[in-house]
Structures are given as structure tokens and as C-alpha cells.
mmCIF file of C-alpha atoms in Angstrom:
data_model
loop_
_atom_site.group_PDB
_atom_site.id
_atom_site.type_symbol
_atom_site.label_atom_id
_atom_site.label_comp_id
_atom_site.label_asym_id
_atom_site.label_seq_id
_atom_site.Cartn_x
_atom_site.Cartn_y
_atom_site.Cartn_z
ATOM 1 C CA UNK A 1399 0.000 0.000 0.000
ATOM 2 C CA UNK A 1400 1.711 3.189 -1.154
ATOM 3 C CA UNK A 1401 1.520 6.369 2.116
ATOM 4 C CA UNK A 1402 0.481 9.086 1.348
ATOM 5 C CA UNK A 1403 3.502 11.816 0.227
ATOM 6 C CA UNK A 1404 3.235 14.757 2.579
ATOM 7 C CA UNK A 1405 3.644 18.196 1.731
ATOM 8 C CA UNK A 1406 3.274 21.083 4.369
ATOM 9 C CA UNK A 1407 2.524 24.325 3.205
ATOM 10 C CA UNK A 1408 3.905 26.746 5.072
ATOM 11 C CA UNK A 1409 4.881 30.697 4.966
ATOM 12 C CA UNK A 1410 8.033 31.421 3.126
ATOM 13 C CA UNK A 1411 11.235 31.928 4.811
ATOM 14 C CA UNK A 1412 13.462 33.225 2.321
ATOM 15 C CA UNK A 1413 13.270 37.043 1.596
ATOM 16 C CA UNK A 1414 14.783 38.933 -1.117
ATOM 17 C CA UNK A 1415 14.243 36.495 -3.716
ATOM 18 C CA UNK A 1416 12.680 39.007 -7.087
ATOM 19 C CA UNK A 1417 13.209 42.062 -4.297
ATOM 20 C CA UNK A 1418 9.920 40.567 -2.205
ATOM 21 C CA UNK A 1419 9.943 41.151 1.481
ATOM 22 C CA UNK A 1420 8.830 39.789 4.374
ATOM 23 C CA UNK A 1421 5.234 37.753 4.591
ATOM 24 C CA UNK A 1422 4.500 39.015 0.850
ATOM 25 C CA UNK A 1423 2.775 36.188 0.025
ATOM 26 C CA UNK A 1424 1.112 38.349 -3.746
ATOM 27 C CA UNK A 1425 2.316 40.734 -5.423
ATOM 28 C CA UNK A 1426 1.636 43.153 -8.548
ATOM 29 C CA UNK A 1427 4.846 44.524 -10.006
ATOM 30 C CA UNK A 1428 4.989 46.490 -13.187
ATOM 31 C CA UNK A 1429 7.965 45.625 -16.310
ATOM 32 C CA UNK A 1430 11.345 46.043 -14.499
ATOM 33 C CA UNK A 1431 14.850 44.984 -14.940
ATOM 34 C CA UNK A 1432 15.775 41.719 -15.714
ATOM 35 C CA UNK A 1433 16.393 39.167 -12.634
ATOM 36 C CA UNK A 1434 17.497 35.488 -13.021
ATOM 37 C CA UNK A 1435 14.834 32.985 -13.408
ATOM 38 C CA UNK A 1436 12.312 35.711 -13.097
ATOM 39 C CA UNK A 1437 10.447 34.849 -16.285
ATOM 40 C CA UNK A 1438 8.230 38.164 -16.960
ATOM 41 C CA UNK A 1439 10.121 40.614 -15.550
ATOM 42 C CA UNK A 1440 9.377 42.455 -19.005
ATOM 43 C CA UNK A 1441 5.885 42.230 -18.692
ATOM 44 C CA UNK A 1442 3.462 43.401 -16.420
ATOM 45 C CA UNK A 1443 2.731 40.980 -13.609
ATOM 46 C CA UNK A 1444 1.974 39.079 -10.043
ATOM 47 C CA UNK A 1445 3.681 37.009 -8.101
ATOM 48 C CA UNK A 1446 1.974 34.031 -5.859
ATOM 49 C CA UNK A 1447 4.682 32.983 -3.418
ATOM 50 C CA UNK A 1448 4.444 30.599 -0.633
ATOM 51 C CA UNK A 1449 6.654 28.168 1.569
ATOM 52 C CA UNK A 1450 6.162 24.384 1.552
ATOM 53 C CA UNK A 1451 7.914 21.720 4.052
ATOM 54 C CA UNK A 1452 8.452 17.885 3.012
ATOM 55 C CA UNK A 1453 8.833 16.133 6.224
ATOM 56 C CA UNK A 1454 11.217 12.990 6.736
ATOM 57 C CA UNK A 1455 9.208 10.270 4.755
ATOM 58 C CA UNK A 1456 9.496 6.378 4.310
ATOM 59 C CA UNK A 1457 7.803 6.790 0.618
ATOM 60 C CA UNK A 1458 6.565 3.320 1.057
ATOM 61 C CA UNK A 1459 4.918 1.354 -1.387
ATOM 62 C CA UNK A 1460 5.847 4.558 -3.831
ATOM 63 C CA UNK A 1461 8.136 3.556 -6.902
ATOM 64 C CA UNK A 1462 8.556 6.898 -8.597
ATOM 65 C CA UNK A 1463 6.150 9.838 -8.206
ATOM 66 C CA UNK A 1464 6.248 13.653 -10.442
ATOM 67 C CA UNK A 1465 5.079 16.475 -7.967
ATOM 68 C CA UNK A 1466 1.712 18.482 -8.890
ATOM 69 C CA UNK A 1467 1.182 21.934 -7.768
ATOM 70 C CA UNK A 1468 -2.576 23.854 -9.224
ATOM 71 C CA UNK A 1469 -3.074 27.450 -8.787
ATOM 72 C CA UNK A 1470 -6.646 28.977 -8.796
ATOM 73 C CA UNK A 1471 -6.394 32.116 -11.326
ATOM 74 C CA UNK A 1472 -8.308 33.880 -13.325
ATOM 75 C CA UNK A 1473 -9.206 32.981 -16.991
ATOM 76 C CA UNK A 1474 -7.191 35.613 -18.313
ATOM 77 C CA UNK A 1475 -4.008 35.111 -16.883
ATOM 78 C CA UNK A 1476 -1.513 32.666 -17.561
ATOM 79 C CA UNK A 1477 0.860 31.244 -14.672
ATOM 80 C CA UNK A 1478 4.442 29.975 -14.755
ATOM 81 C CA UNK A 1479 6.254 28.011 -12.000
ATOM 82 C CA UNK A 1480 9.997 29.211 -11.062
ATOM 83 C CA UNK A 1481 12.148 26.767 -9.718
ATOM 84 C CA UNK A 1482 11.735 25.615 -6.166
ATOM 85 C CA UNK A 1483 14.216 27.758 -3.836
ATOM 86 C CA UNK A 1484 15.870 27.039 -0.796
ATOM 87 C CA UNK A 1485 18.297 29.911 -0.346
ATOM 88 C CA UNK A 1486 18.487 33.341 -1.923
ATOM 89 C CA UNK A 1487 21.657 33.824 -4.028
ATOM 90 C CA UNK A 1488 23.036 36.828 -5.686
ATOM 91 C CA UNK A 1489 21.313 40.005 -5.311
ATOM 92 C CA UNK A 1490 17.460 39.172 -5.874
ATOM 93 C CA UNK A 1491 18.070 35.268 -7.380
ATOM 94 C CA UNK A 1492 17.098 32.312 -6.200
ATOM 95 C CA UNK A 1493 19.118 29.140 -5.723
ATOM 96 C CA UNK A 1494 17.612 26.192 -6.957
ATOM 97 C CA UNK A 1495 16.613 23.169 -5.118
ATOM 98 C CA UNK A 1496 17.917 20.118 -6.705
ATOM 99 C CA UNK A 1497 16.486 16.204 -6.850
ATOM 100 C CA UNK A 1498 18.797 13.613 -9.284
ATOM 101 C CA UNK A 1499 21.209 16.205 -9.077
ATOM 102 C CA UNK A 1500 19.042 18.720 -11.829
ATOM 103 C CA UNK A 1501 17.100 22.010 -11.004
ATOM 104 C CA UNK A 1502 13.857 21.277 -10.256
ATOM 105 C CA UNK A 1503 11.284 22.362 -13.020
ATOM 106 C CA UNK A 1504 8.059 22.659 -13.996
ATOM 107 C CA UNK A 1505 5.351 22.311 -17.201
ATOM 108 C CA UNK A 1506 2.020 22.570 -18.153
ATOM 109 C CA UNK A 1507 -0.360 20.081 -17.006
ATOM 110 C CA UNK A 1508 -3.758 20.551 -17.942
ATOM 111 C CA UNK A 1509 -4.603 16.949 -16.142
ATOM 112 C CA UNK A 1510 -3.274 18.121 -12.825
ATOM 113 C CA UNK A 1511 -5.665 21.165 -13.232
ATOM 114 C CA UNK A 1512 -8.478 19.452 -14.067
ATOM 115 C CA UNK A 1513 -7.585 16.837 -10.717
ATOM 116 C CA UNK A 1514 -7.694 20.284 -8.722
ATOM 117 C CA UNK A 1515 -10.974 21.287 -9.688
ATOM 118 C CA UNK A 1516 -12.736 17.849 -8.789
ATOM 119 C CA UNK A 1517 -10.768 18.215 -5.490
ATOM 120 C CA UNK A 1518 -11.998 21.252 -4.769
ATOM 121 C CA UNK A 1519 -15.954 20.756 -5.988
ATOM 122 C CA UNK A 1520 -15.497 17.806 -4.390
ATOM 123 C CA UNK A 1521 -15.903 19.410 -0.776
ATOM 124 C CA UNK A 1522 -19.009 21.162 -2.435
ATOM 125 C CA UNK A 1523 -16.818 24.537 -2.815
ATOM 126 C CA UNK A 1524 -17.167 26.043 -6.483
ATOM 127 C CA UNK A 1525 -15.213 28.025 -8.424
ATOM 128 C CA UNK A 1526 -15.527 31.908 -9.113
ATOM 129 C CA UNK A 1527 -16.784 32.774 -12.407
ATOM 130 C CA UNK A 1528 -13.637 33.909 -14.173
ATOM 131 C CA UNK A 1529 -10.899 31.531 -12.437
ATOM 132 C CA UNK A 1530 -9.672 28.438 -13.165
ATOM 133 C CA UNK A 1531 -7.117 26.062 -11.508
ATOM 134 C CA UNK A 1532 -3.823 25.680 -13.615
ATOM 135 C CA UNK A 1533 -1.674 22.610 -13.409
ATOM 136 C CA UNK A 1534 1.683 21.696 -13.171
ATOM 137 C CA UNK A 1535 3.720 18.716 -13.084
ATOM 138 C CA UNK A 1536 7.521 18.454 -12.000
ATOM 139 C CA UNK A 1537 9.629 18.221 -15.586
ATOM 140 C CA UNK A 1538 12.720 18.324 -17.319
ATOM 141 C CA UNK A 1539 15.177 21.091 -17.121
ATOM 142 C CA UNK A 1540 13.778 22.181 -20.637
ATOM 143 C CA UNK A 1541 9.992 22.184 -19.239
ATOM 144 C CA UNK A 1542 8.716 19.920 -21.798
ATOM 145 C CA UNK A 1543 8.064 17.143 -20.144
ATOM 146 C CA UNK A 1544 6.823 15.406 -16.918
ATOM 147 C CA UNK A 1545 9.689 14.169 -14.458
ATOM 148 C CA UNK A 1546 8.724 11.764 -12.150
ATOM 149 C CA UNK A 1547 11.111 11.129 -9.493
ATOM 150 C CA UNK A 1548 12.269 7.542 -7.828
ATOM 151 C CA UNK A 1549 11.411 6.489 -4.648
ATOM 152 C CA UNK A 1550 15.407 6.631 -3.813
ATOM 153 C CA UNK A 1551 15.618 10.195 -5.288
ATOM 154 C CA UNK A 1552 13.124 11.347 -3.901
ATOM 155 C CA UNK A 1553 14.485 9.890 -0.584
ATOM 156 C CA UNK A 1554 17.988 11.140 -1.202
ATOM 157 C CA UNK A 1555 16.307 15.046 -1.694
ATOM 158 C CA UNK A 1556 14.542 15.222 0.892
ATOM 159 C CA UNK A 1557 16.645 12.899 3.711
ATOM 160 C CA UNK A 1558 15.326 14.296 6.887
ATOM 161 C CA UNK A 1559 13.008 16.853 5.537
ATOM 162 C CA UNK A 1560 13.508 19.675 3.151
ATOM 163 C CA UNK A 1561 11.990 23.599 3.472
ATOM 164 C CA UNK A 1562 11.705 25.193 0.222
ATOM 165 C CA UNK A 1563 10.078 28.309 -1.007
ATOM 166 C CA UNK A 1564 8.233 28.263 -4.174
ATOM 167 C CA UNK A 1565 7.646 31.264 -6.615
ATOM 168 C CA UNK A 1566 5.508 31.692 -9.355
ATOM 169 C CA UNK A 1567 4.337 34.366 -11.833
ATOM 170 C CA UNK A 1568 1.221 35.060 -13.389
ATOM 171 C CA UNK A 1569 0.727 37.656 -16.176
ATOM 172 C CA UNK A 1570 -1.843 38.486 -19.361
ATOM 173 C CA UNK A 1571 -2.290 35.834 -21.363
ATOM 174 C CA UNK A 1572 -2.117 38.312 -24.215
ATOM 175 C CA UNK A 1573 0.117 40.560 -22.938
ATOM 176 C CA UNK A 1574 -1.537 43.814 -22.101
ATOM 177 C CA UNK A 1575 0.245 47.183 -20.697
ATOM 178 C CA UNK A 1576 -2.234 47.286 -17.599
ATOM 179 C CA UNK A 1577 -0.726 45.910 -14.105
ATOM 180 C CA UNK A 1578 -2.038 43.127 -12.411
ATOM 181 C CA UNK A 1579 -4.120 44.330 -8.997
ATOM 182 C CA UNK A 1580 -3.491 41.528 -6.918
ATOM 183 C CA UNK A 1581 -5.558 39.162 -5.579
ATOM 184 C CA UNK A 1582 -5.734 36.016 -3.283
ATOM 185 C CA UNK A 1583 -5.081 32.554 -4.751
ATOM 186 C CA UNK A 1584 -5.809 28.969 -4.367
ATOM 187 C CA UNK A 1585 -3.281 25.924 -3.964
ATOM 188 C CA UNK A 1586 -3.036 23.189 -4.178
ATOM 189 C CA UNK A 1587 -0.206 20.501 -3.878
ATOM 190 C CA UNK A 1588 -0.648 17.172 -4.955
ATOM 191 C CA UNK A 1589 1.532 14.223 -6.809
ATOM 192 C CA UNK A 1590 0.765 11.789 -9.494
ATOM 193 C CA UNK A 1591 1.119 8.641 -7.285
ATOM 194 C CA UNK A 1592 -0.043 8.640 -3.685
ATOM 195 C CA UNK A 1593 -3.456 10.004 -3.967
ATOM 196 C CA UNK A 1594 -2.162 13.197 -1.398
ATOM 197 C CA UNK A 1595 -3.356 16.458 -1.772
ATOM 198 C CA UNK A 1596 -3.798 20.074 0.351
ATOM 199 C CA UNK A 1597 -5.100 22.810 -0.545
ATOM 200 C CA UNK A 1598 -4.558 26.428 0.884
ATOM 201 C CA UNK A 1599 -5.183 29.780 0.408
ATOM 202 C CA UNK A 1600 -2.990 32.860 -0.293
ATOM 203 C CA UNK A 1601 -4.359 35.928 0.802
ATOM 204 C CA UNK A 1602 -2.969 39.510 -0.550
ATOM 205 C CA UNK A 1603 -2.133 40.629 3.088
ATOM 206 C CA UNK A 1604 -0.641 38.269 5.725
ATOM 207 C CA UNK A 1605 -3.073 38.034 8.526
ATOM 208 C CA UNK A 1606 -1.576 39.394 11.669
ATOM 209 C CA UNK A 1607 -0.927 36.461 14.127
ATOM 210 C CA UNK A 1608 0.134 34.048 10.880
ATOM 211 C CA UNK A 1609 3.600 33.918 11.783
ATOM 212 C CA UNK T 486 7.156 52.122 -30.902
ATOM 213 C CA UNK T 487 9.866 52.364 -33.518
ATOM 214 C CA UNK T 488 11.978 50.474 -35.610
ATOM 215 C CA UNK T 489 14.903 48.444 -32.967
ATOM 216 C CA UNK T 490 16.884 45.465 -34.132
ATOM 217 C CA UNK T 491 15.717 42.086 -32.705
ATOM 218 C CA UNK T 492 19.000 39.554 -32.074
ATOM 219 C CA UNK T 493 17.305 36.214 -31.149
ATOM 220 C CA UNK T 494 16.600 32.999 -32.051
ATOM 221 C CA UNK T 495 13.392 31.533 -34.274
ATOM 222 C CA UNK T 496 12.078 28.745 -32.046
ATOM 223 C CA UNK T 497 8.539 28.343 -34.055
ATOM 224 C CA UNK T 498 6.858 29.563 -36.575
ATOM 225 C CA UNK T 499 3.055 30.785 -37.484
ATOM 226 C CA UNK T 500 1.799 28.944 -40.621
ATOM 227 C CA UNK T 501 -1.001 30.415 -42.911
ATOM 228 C CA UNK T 502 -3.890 28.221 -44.195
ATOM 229 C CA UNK T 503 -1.704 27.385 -47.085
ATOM 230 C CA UNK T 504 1.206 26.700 -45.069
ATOM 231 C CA UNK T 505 3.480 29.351 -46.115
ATOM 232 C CA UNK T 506 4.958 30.976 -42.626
ATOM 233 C CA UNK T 507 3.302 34.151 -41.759
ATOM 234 C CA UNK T 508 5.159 34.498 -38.229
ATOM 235 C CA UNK T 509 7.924 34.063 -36.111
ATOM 236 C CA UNK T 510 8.298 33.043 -32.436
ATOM 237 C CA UNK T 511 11.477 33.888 -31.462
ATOM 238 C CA UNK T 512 12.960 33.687 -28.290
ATOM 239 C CA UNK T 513 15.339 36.937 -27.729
ATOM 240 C CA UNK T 514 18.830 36.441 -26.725
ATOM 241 C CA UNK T 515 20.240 39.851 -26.221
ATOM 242 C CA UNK T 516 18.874 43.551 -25.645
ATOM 243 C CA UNK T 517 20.147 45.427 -28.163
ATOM 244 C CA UNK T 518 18.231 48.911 -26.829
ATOM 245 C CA UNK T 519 16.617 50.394 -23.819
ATOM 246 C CA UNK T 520 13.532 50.731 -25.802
ATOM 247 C CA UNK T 521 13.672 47.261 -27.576
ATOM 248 C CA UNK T 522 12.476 43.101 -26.224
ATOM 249 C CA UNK T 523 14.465 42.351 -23.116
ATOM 250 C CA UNK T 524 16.602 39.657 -22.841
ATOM 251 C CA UNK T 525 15.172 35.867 -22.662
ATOM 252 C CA UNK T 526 12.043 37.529 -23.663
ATOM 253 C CA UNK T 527 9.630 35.991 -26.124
ATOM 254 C CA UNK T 528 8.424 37.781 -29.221
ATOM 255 C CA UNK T 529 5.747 37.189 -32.038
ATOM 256 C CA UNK T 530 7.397 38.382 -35.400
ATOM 257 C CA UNK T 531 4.342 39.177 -37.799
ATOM 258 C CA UNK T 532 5.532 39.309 -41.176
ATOM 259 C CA UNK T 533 2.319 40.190 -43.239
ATOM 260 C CA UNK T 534 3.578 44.216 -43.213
ATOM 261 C CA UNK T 535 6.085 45.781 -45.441
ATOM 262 C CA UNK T 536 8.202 46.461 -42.199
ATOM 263 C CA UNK T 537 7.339 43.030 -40.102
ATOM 264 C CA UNK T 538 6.431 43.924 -36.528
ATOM 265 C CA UNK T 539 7.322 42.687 -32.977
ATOM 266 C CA UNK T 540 5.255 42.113 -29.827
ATOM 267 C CA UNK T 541 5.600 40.432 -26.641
ATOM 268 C CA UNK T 542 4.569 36.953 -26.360
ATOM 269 C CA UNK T 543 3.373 35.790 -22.431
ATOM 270 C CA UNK T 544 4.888 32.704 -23.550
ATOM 271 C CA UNK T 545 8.194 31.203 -22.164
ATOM 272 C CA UNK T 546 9.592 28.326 -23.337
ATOM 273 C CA UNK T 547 9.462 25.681 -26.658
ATOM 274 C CA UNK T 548 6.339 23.678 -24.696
ATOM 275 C CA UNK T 549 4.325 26.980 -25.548
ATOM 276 C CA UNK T 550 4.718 26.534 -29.313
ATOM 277 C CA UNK T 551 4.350 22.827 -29.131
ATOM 278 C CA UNK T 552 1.185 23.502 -27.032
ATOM 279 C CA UNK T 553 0.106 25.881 -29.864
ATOM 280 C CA UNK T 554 0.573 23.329 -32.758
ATOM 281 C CA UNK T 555 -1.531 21.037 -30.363
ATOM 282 C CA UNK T 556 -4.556 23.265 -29.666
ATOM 283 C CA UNK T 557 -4.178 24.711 -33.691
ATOM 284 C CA UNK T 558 -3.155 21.801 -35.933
ATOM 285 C CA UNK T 559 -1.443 22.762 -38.959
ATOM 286 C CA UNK T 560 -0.660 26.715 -37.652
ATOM 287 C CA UNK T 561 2.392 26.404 -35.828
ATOM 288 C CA UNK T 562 5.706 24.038 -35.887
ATOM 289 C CA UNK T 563 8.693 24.018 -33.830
ATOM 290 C CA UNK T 564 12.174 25.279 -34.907
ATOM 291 C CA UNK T 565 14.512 22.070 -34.134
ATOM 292 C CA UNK T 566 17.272 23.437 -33.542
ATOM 293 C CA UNK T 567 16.366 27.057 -32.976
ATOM 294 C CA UNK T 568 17.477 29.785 -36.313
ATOM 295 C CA UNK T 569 19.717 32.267 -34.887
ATOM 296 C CA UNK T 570 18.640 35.706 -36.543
ATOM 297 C CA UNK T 571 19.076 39.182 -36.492
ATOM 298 C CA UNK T 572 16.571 41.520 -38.099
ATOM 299 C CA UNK T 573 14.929 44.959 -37.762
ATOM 300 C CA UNK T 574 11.462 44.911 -36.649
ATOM 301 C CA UNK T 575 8.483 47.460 -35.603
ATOM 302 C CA UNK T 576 8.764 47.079 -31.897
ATOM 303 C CA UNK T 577 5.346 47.105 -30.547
ATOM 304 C CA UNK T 578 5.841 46.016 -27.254
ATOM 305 C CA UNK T 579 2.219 44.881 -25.667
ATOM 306 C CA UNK T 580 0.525 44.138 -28.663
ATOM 307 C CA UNK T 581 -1.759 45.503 -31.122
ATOM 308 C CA UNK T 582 -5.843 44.807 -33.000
ATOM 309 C CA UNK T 583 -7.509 41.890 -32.097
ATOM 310 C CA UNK T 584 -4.566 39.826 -32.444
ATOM 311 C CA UNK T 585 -4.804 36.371 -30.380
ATOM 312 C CA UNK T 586 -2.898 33.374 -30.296
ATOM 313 C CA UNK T 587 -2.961 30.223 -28.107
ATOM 314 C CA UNK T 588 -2.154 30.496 -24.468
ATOM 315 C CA UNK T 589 -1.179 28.160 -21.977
ATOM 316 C CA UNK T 590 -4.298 29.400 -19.625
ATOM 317 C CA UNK T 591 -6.963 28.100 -22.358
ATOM 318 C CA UNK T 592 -5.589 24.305 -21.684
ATOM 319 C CA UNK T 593 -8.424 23.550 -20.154
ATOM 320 C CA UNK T 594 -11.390 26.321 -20.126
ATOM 321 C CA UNK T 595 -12.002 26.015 -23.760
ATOM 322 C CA UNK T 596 -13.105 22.912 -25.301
ATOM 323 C CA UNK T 597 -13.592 24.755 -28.580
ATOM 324 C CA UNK T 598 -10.159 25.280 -30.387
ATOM 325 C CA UNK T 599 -11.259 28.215 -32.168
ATOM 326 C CA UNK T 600 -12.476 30.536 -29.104
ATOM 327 C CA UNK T 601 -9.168 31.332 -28.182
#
């Protein structure tokens, strides 16, 4: 029988990372110089950032698993992942967190979005008019396609547990002039093998008390 | 908006019915002015116009162009290995008419290929 894989979201810890501070969980940012990694810095756009623990873990009964991550959006935005990061490097980059010794990355997964949305209408919730959940899988370094991971990778990555903060970027789908005005988003962390998944919520302003 | 020079790479390219290409995705490898596509940006080359014209694409990475040849059969095909190219361009940086093209957010809200 395969465990469920934990994930734990949590706040992120690692300010600085595409110049965000402190408990800035969304963001709207207009075009501005280019950062590392940051992949519409020439566009208008928001960033959805949060924090996510994987706690010490047999895996059993798991042979391989990809990791799924949905974000709840609206219709007319379009949402890329960043690399996971577990430190902050030169001035506003990111260093990558690495399993199999590559960079994790991310692509497109219109099945993992689809999952979300019967998890979440599944505890009778709907979703808004206008949004949509979109889906990602874990994938190569050229984002093309899925990468699922081995049970001994995945145990070798992770080893006693593993804090990482996660960054991504939504902007116009047809890329417009007009900034984002942020607003709060769903999430929702899943993989493609244990049945797991949690959903949480990131609201524009931290509540006091959060951290 | 002006004329800047675009130094990139084609990655993919828009087809007309006929087949004949009609566009260029190409992924931008250097900024060659304050003014012009920034670095690892993606552009949309429309060659229709005397002067062929420039925009920003929202899209990132080859999947987006094979995802466009997916949801519009026939209207877009990957550059294997990418064309490395440097041209002049009308630099219109968000866009212009009614233009549309596929988008990673329509994977899954519509079922209709043409109502993009």
C-alpha cells in the first residue's frame, strides 16, 4: 500500500528572492529589470509565493512519483512556476533546489488542473466565475516534459526533511500594458502517485498572528 | 514604438492556411536597446507588413509553441534546432488589433479550439 507523500505548506522563509519582502505572500509589479529565473520581468505581472515543508518520509509502497502543484487564477491570466528555492543567491536570485542532481522544473499540465478542480468541488466549494485552476507537473530542465522522481531520489532530496520556497508568476495571457491588482489565490499541492493532496489559500495581506 | 533590431533565435513559426509561414516566435537572446524586447524575452514576429512587426509573447519556453501546434493543428511548428537571426522589426511592445494566439491558460477552459 503506497503512504500518502506529505507536503506542508507553510509561509516562506526566504526574503529577497525578485526584491519581495517579508510575509508578501502576492504581489503586482509592473515591467522592471531583468532578474534570473524571473520569467516576466518584461511584462506586467503578479507574483503568488508561498513556503512548503516535506517532512522525513518512508515513501513506502511509492516507486517513482512527479510532484503536482494547481493554482486557482483567473481565466485571463496565464501562470508559470519558477524553480523551487531554498536559499536566496546573488542580489534578488534564487538558488535552486535540486532532486537527481538537476534544477527542479516545472510544465504545463492541464490533467493536474483538471484533478484540482474535482478536489476542490469535491468538498461542495465552487469556483468563481472567471478563475480556473492551472496545473503543473515536475519536468525536465527544458519544461517539456513530466519528471517523475524515484522512490530513492526522492528519498535522497529530501533525507530528513527539506523547506523550500516556491515562486511563481502570473501575467496576461495576451500581454496587455495594464498591471495586475493583486488578488488572493488557491493551492493546491498534490503528486501523481499517492493520492495526497492540500489545498490552501494565499491571501494579498498576511493576517496578523500568521507567523 | 519604432523600428529596434531584434537579435534572437526563431524557435517556431506561425503557418497560414496554405502553409506558407506568416510568423515568427522567437525567443530573444540579447537587448540590443533600452527601448527594444528584453533579454530571454519571447516575441511574435508578424511578417504580413512591409516592415514586419514585434510584440511580446506571455509565452516562455518551446512547450508553448508545441502547445500551440496542439490546440491549432497545422498553424504552428517548432524550430529544431532554434534559427539564430538578427533583423529589424516594428517594436510594438504589448501588442496591437484583435490579435490572439494560443495560451497556456486556455488548456483547459475552452473545449472549442477556435475561441481562443
Amino acid at each position: 500500500m503506497t503512504e500518502p507523500f506529505h507536503i506542508h505548506p507553510r509561509l516562506p522563509a526566504i526574503d529577497g528572492i525578485f526584491h519581495l519582502g517579508p510575509n508578501v505572500l502576492i504581489a503586482g509589479h509592473a515591467a522592471h529589470e531583468r532578474i534570473a529565473e524571473h520569467l516576466h520581468d518584461h511584462l506586467p505581472h503578479m507574483h503568488i509565493r508561498y513556503g512548503f515543508e516535506i517532512p522525513v518520509q518512508s515513501f513506502s509502497g511509492l516507486d517513482a512519483a512527479a510532484l503536482e502543484v494547481a493554482m486557482l487564477v483567473k481565466a485571463e491570466h496565464r501562470v508559470d512556476c519558477n524553480p523551487v528555492f531554498v536559499a536566496r543567491g546573488p542580489g534578488a536570485e534564487g538558488v535552486c533546489w535540486k532532486i537527481a542532481g538537476q534544477d527542479v522544473h516545472w510544465v504545463h499540465d492541464a490533467e493536474v488542473g483538471a484533478k484540482a478542480t474535482r478536489g476542490w468541488e469535491r468538498a461542495g466549494r465552487k469556483i468563481p466565475e472567471g478563475y480556473r485552476f492551472s496545473g503543473f507537473r515536475t519536468s525536465d530542465l527544458e519544461e517539456r516534459q513530466v519528471r517523475r522522481y524515484s522512490r530513492a531520489e526522492l528519498q535522497a532530496a529530501i533525507g530528513q526533511g527539506v523547506r523550500c520556497d516556491q515562486h511563481f508568476q502570473a501575467t496576461w495571457g495576451e500581454p496587455r500594458p495594464e498591471p495586475i491588482d493583486p488578488y488572493e489565490v488557491v493551492i493546491c499541492l498534490s503528486d501523481d502517485a499517492s493520492g495526497f493532496e492540500t489545498f490552501f489559500r494565499l491571501p494579498t495581506t498576511v493576517a496578523l498572528g500568521a507567523c | 514604438m519604432g523600428r529596434e533590431t531584434i537579435d534572437g533565435a526563431t524557435v517556431g513559426l506561425r503557418l497560414a492556411a496554405g502553409g506558407a509561414p506568416e510568423g515568427k516566435v522567437i525567443h530573444v537572446r540579447a537587448r540590443r536597446s533600452p527601448s527594444g524586447p528584453e533579454q530571454n524575452a519571447f516575441v511574435f514576429l508578424d511578417l504580413a507588413a512591409d516592415l514586419p512587426r514585434a510584440r511580446y509573447l506571455a509565452w516562455v519556453n518551446l512547450f508553448d509553441v508545441e502547445h500551440a501546434a496542439r490546440r491549432q493543428a497545422g498553424r504552428w511548428r517548432l524550430c529544431e534546432p532554434a534559427q539564430a537571426e538578427t533583423l529589424e522589426a516594428e517594436w510594438r511592445p504589448f501588442g496591437w488589433g484583435d490579435a490572439a494566439f494560443p495560451s497556456v491558460a486556455d488548456a483547459h477552459v475552452a473545449e472549442d479550439a477556435d475561441a481562443i
